[in-house]
Coordinates of C-alpha atoms in Angstrom, one line a residue:
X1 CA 45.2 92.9 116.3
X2 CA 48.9 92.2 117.3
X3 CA 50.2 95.7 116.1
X4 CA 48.3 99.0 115.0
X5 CA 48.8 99.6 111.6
X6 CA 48.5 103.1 110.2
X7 CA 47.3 102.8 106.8
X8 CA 46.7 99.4 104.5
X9 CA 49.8 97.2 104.1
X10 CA 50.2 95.7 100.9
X11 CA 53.5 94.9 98.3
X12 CA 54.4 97.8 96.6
X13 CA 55.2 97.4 93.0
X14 CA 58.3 99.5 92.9
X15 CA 59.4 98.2 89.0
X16 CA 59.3 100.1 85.9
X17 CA 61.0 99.0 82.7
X18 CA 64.4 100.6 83.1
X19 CA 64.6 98.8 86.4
X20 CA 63.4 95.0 84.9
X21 CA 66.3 95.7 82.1
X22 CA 68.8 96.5 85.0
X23 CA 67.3 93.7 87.0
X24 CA 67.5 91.1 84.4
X25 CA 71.4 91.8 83.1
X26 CA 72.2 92.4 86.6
X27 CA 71.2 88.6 87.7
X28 CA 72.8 87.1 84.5
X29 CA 75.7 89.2 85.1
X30 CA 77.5 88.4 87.7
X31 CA 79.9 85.9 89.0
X32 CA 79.1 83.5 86.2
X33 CA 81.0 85.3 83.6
X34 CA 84.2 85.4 86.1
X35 CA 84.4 81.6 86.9
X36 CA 82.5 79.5 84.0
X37 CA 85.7 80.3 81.4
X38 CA 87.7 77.8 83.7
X39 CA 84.6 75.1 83.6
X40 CA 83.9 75.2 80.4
X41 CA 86.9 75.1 79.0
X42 CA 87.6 71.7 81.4
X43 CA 85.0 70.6 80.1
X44 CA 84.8 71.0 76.4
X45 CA 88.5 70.1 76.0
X46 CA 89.7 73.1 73.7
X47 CA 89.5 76.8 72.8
X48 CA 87.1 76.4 69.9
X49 CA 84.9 74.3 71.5
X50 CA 84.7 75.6 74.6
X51 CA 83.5 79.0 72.3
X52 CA 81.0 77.1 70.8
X53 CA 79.4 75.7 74.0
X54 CA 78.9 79.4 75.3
X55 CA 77.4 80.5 71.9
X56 CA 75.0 77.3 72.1
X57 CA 74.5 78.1 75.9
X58 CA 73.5 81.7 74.6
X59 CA 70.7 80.7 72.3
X60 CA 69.4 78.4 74.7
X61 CA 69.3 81.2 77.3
X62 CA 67.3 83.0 74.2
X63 CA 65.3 80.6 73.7
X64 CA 64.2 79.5 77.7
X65 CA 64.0 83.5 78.1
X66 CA 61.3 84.2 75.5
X67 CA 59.5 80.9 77.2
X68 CA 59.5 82.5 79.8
X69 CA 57.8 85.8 78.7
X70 CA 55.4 84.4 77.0
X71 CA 55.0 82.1 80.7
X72 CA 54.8 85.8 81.9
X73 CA 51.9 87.6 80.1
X74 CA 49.6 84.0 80.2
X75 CA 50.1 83.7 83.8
X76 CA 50.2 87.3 85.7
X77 CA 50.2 86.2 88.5
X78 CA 53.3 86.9 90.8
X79 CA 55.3 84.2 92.1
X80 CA 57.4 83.7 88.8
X81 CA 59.4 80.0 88.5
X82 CA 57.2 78.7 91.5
X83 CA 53.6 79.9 90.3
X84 CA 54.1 78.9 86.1
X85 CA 54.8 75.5 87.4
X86 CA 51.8 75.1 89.6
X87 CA 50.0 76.8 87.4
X88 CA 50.8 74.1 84.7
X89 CA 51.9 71.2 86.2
X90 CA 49.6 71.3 89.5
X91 CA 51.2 71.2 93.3
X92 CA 53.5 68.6 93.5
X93 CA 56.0 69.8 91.0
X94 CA 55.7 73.1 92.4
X95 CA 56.0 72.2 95.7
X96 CA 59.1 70.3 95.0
X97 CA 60.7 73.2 93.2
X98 CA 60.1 75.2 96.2
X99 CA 61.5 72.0 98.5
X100 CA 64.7 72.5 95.8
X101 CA 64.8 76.1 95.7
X102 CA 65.1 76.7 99.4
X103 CA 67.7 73.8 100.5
X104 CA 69.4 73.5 97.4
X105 CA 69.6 75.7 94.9
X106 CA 69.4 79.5 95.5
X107 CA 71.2 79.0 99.0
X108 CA 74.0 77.4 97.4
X109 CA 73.8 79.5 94.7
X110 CA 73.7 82.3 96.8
X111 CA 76.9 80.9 98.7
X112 CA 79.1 80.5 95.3
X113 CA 78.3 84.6 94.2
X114 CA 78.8 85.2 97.6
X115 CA 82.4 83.3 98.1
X116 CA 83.0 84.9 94.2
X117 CA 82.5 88.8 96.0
X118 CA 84.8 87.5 99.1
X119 CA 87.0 86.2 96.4
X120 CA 87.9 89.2 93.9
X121 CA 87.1 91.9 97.3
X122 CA 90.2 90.5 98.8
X123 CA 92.2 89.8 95.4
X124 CA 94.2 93.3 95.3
X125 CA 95.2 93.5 98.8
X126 CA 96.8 90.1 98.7
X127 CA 98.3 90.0 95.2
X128 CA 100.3 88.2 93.9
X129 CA 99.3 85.2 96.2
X130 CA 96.1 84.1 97.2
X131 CA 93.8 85.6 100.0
X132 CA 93.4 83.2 103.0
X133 CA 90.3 81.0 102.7
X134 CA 89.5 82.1 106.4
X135 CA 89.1 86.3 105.0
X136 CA 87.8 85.1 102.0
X137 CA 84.7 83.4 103.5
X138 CA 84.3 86.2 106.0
X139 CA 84.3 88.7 103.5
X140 CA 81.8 86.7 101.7
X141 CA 79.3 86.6 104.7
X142 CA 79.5 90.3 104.9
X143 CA 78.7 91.3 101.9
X144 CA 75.6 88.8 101.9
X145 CA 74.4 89.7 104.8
X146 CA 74.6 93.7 103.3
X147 CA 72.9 92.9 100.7
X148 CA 70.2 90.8 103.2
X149 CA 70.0 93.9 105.0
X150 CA 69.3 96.3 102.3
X151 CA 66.6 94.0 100.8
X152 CA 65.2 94.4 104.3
X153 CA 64.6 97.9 104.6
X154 CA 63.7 99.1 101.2
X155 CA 62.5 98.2 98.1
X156 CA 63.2 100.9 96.4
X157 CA 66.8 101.2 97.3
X158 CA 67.6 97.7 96.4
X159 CA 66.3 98.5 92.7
X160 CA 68.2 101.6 92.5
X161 CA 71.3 99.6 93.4
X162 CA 70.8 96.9 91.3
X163 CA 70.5 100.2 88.5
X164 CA 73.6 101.4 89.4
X165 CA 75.4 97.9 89.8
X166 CA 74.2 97.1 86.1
X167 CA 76.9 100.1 84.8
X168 CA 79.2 98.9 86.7
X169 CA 78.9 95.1 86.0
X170 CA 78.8 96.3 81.9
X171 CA 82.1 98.8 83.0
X172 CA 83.9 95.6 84.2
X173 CA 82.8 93.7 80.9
X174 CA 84.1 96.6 79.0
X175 CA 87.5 96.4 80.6
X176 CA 88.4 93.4 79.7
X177 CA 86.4 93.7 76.4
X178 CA 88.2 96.5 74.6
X179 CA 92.0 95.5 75.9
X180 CA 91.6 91.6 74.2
X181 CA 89.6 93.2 70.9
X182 CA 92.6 95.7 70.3
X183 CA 95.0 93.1 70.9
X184 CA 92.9 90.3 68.4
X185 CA 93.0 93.8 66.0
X186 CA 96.8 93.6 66.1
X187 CA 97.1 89.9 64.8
X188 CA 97.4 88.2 68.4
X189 CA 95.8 85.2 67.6
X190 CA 98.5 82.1 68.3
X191 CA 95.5 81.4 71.0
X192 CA 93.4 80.3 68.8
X193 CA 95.5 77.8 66.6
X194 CA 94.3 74.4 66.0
X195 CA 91.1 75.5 68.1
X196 CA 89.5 72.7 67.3
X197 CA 91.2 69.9 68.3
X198 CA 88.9 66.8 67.7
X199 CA 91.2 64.6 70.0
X200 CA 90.8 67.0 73.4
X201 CA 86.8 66.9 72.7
X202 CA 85.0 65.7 76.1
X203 CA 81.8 64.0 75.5
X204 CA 81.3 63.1 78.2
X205 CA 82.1 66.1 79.8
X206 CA 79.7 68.3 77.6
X207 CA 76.7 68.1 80.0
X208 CA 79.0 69.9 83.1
X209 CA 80.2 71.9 80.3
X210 CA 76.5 72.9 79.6
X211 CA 76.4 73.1 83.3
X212 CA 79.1 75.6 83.5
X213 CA 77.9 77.9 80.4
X214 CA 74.7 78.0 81.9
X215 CA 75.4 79.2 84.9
X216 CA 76.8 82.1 83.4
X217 CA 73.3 82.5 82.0
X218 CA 71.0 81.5 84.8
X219 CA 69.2 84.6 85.5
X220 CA 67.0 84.1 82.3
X221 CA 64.4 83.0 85.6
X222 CA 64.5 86.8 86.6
X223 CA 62.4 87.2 83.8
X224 CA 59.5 86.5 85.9
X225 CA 59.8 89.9 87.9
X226 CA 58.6 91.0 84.2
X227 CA 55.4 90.1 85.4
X228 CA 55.5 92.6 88.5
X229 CA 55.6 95.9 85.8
X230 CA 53.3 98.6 85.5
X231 CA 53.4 98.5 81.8
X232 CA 51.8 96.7 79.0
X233 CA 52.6 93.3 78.7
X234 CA 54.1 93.8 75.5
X235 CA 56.9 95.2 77.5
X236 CA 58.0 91.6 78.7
X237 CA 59.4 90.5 75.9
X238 CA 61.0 93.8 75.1
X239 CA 62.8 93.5 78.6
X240 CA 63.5 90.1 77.8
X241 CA 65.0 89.8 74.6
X242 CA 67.0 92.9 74.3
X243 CA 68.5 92.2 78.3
X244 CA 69.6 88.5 76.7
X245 CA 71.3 89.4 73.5
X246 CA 73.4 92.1 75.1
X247 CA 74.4 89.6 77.5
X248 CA 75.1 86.8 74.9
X249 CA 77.3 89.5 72.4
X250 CA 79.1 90.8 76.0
X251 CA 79.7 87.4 76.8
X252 CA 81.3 85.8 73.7
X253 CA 83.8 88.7 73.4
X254 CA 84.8 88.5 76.7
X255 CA 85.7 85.2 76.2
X256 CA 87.2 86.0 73.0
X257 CA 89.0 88.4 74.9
X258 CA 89.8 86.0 77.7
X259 CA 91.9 83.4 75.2
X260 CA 93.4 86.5 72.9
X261 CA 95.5 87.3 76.1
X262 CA 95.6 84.1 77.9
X263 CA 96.5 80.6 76.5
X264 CA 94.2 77.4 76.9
X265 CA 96.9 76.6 80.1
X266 CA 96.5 79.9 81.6
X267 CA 92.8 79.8 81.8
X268 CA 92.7 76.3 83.3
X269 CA 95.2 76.9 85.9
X270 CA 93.8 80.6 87.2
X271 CA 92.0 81.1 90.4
X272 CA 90.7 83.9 89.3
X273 CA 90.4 84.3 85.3
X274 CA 89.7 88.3 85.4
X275 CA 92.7 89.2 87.3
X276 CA 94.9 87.1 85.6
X277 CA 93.7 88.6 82.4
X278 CA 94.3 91.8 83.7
X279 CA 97.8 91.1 84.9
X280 CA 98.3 90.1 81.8
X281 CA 97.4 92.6 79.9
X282 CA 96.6 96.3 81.7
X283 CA 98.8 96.1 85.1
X284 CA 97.9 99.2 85.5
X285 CA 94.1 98.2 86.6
X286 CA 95.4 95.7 88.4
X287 CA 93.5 97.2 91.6
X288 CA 90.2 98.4 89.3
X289 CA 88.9 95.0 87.5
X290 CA 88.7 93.0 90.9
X291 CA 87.1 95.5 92.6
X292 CA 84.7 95.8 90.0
X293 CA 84.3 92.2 89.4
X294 CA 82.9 92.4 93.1
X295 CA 80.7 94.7 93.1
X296 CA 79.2 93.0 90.1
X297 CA 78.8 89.9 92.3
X298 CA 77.1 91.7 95.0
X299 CA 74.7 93.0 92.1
X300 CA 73.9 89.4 91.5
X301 CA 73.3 88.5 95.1
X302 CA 71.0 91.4 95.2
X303 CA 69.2 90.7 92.2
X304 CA 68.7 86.4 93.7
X305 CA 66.9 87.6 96.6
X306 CA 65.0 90.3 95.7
X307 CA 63.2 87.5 93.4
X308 CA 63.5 84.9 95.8
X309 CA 62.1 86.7 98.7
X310 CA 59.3 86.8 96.1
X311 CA 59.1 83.6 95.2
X312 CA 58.4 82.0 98.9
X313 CA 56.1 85.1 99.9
X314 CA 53.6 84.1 97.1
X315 CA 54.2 80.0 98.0
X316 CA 53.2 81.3 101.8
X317 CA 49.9 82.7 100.2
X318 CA 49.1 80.0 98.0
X319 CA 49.6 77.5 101.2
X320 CA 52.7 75.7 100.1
X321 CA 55.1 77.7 103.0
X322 CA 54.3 78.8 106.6
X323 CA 52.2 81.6 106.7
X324 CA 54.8 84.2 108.5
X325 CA 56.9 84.4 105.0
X326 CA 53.4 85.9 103.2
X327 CA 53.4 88.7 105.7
X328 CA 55.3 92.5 105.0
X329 CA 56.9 94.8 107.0
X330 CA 54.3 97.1 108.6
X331 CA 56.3 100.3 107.8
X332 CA 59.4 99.6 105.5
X333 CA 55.9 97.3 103.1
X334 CA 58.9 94.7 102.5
X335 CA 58.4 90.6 102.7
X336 CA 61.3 90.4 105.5
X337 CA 60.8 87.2 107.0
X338 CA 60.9 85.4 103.3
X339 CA 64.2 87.8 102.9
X340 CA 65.9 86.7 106.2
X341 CA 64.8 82.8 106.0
X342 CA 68.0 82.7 103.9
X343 CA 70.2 83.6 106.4
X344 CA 71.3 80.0 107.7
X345 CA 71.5 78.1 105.2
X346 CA 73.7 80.4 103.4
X347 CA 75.9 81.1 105.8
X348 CA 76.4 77.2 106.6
X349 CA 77.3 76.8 102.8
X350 CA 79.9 79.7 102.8
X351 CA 81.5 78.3 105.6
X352 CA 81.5 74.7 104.7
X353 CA 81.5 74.8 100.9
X354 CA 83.6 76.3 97.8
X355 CA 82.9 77.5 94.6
X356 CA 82.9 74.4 91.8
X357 CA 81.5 71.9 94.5
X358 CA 78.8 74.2 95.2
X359 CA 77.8 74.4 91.6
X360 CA 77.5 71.0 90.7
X361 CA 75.5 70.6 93.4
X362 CA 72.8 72.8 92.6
X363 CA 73.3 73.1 88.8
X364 CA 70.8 69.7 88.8
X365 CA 67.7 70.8 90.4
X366 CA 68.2 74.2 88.6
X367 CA 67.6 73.0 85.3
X368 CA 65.4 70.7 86.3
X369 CA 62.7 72.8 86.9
X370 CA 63.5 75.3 84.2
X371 CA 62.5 72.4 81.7
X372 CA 59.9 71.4 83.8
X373 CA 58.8 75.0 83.3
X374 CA 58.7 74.8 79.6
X375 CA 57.2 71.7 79.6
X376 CA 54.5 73.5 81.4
X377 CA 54.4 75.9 79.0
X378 CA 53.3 73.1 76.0
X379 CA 50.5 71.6 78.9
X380 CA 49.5 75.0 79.4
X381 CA 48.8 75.7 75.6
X382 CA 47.2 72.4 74.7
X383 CA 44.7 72.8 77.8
X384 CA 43.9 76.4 77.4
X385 CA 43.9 77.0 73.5
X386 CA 41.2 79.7 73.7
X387 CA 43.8 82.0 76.1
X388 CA 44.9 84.9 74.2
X389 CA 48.4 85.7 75.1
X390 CA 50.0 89.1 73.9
X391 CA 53.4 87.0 72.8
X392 CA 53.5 83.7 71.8
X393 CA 56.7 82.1 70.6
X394 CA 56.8 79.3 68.0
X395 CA 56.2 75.6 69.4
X396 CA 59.1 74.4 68.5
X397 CA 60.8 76.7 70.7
X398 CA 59.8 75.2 74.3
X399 CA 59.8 72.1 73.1
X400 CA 63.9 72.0 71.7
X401 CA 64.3 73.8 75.0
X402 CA 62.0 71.7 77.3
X403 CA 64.3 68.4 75.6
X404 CA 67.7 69.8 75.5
X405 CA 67.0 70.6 79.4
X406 CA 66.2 66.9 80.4
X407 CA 68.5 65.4 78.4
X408 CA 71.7 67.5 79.9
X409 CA 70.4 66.6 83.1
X410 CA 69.6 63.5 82.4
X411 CA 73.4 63.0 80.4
X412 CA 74.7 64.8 84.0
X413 CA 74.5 61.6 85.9
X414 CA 76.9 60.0 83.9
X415 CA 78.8 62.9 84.0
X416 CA 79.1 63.5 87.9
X417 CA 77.2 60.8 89.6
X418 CA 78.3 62.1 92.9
X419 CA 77.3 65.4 93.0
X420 CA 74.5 64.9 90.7
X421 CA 72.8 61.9 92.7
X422 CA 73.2 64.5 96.1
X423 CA 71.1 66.8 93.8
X424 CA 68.3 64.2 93.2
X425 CA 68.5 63.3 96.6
X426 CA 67.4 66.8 97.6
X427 CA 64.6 67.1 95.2
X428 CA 63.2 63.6 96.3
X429 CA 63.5 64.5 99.6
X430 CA 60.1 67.0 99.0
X431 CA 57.8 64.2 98.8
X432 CA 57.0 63.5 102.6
X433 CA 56.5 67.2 103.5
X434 CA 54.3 67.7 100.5
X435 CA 52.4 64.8 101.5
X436 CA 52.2 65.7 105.0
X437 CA 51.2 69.7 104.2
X438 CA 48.3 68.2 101.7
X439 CA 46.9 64.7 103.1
X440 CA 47.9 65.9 107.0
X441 CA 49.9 62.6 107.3
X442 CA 52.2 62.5 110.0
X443 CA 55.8 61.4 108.9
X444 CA 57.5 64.3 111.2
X445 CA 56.1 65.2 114.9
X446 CA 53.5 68.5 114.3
X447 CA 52.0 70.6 117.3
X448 CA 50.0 73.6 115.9
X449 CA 49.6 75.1 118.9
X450 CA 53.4 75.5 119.4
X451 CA 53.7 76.6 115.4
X452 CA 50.3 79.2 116.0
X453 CA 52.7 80.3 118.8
X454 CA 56.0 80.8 117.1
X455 CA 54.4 82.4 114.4
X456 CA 53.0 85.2 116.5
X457 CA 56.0 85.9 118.9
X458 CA 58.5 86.1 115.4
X459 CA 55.0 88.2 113.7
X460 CA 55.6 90.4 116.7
X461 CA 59.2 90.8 116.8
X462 CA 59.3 91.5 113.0
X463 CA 56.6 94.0 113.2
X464 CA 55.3 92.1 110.3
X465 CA 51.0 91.7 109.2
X466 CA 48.9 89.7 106.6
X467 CA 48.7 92.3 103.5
X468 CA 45.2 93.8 104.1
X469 CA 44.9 94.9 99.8
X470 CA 46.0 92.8 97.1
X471 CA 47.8 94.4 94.1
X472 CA 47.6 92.2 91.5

């Protein structure tokens, strides 16, 4: 054997039901809350609308994140996103999700939380003008590759930050919360006249609208961690549903909050929404809220790749990935290879990229494969009706979600052909791998013996193994 290993290595399950409620708020809590407002509102064309698209976002995030529970007591095993589509809808959609996943959307994903972190870490020292891009995008890469690092030695540390981070992401809701309700409770509300203007309404726009709203909810995919607890299976949902409404009801009165202070103008032409608001309104935290805002983002990035890490070391042992990203630490029992695989790309996105550009980009293979989930939800009933599952949400509930998700993306070309056709691009772009990992044709030059090598210098150097004991 290449290293001596002390006692059997396997996964640890380190998730109890506290921690899946901190770990689902904590991923849909984040940076999405602190830069959507400006998108949406662009998007939607006034104040009333743009409230309606989040409260429409919010009950769609309700409705893909019950799909998604009762995806996570029929299929138990772990793997989330990636295994409920290749359960359902067979290898190739899975394998493209993975293909999209790893190039496309959690890196770039990952880079926009990121540059959100460098972003509101640097806002107090430099205020009232903007931080440098230059510190901004360093600051950025150090706080991923802290968060990379911690995900790398312990499991059980990551969780109890991502605990401790949720208090402080709802803290930072709170602050701006509670100033904008007290100043709606004193009759401010010349913000919200003629709300509704029918002649600023973006059609057109609605999709990236959509786009924008949703990324604010995104983290309903966390709910697939759900699957990980040592609990009933009844707990899923419980996890699920209560995590999402307190998200939606935070959500629309920070928003509410956001245009009771700030005018339609304001919001559009801010950098940085939550310190405006805050200058606006309580100078006095002027130095708090960004801070906060921060360390909320770096919740976020630690809650994307202590799932993703996840994802790729159960696509590694269903033969989809290179075999090096199903093996664990032989000490620290943590999947560090599929944790630091993130590294490059990441840190070519930060450094290349910025915020909005980044999020088209991915926003189209995201949702994507969150329909194609739900669709495989439906395939998965019709084929299996004898399958008893412990929840089981009404039909017409995957399928409204299932179509509104194709048709947004669908509506997205038209939208932003540019960044949207990159996106397709990407996804496309799966095809000749999977058909070289599954019929052994030979679009790309392959030597196993230098991969069988590769693999056991970097298995070496990790101090990584094969688990020798499944768990679940």
């Amino acid at each position: 054997s290449l290293v001596k290993v002390p006692e059997a290595v396997f996964l640890r399950k380190k998730i109890t039901l506290l921690r899946a409620f901190s770990l689902l708020i904590g991923s849909m809590v984040g940076s999405g809350i602190f830069i959507s407002p400006k998108g949406v509102l662009k998007n939607s064309g006034s104040v009333g609308f743009s409230l309606v698209v989040w409260f429409a976002c919010g009950l769609l995030s309700m409705f893909g994140a019950l799909c998604y529970a009762e995806l996570g007591t029929r299929i138990t095993k772990s793997g989330g996103h990636y295994i409920y589509i290749l359960e359902t809808l067979g290898p190739l959609p899975s394998f493209l999700f993975l293909w999209a996943e790893f190039f496309a959307i959690r890196p770039a994903n990952s880079a926009v939380v990121s540059l959100a972190f460098g972003r509101y870490m640097l806002e107090p020292f430099f205020a009232p003008c903007a931080a440098p891009v230059p510190a901004v995008k360093l600051v950025s890469l150090l706080g991923y590759y802290m968060v990379l690092t911690l995900n790398s030695w312990s499991v059980t540390w990551s969780a109890r930050l991502q605990t401790a981070l949720s208090i402080v992401k709802l803290l930072a809701l709170a602050l701006i919360i509670v100033p904008g309700m007290m100043l709606l409770a004193q009759g401010h509300t010349e913000n919200f006249q003629d709300a509704f203007d029918r002649q600023s309404l973006l059609l057109d726009k609605l999709p990236l609208a959509f786009y924008a709203g949703m990324f604010a909810y995104s983290g309903i995919t966390a709910c697939s961690l759900c699957v990980s607890l040592s609990l009933s299976c009844r707990n899923i949902p419980l996890a699920v549903i209560v995590s999402v409404i307190t998200v939606i009801v935070g959500y629309m009165l920070t928003n509410i909050s956001y245009y009771t202070v700030l005018g339609m103008q304001d919001v559009l032409a801010s950098p940085a929404v939550a310190v405006s608001f805050v200058q606006r309104a309580f100078k006095s935290l002027i130095s708090v809220v960004p801070v906060l805002v921060a360390l909320s983002c770096f919740g976020t990035m630690n809650g994307g790749i202590f799932t993703f890490s996840r994802t790729l070391f159960v696509a590694s042992r269903e033969g989809q990935w290179p075999p090096l990203f199903s093996m664990i630490h032989i000490r620290r029992h943590t999947p560090l290879p599929a944790v630091m695989l993130m590294f490059p790309l990441v840190t070519a996105m930060v450094c290349i990229g910025d915020i909005y550009h980044l999020m088209n980009f991915f926003s189209f293979s995201r949702w994507l494969f969150i329909g194609l989930a739900t669709l495989g939800l439906i395939v998965h009933r019709h084929r299996h009706p004898e399958l008893h599952s412990p929840f089981k949400v009404p039909l017409f509930i995957p399928v409204s979600f299932t179509i509104i998700c194709l048709f947004t993306v669908a509506m997205s070309f038209y939208s932003d052909p540019v960044n949207i056709s990159i996106g397709c691009t990407m996804v496309l772009s799966g095809f000749p791998p999977y058909l070289k990992i599954s019929f052994g044709l030979n679009f790309l030059p392959f030597f196993p013996p230098l991969s069988d090598y590769l693999t056991h210098k970097l298995q070496l150097l990790l101090e990584v193994v094969q688990q020798e004991i499944k768990t679940y």
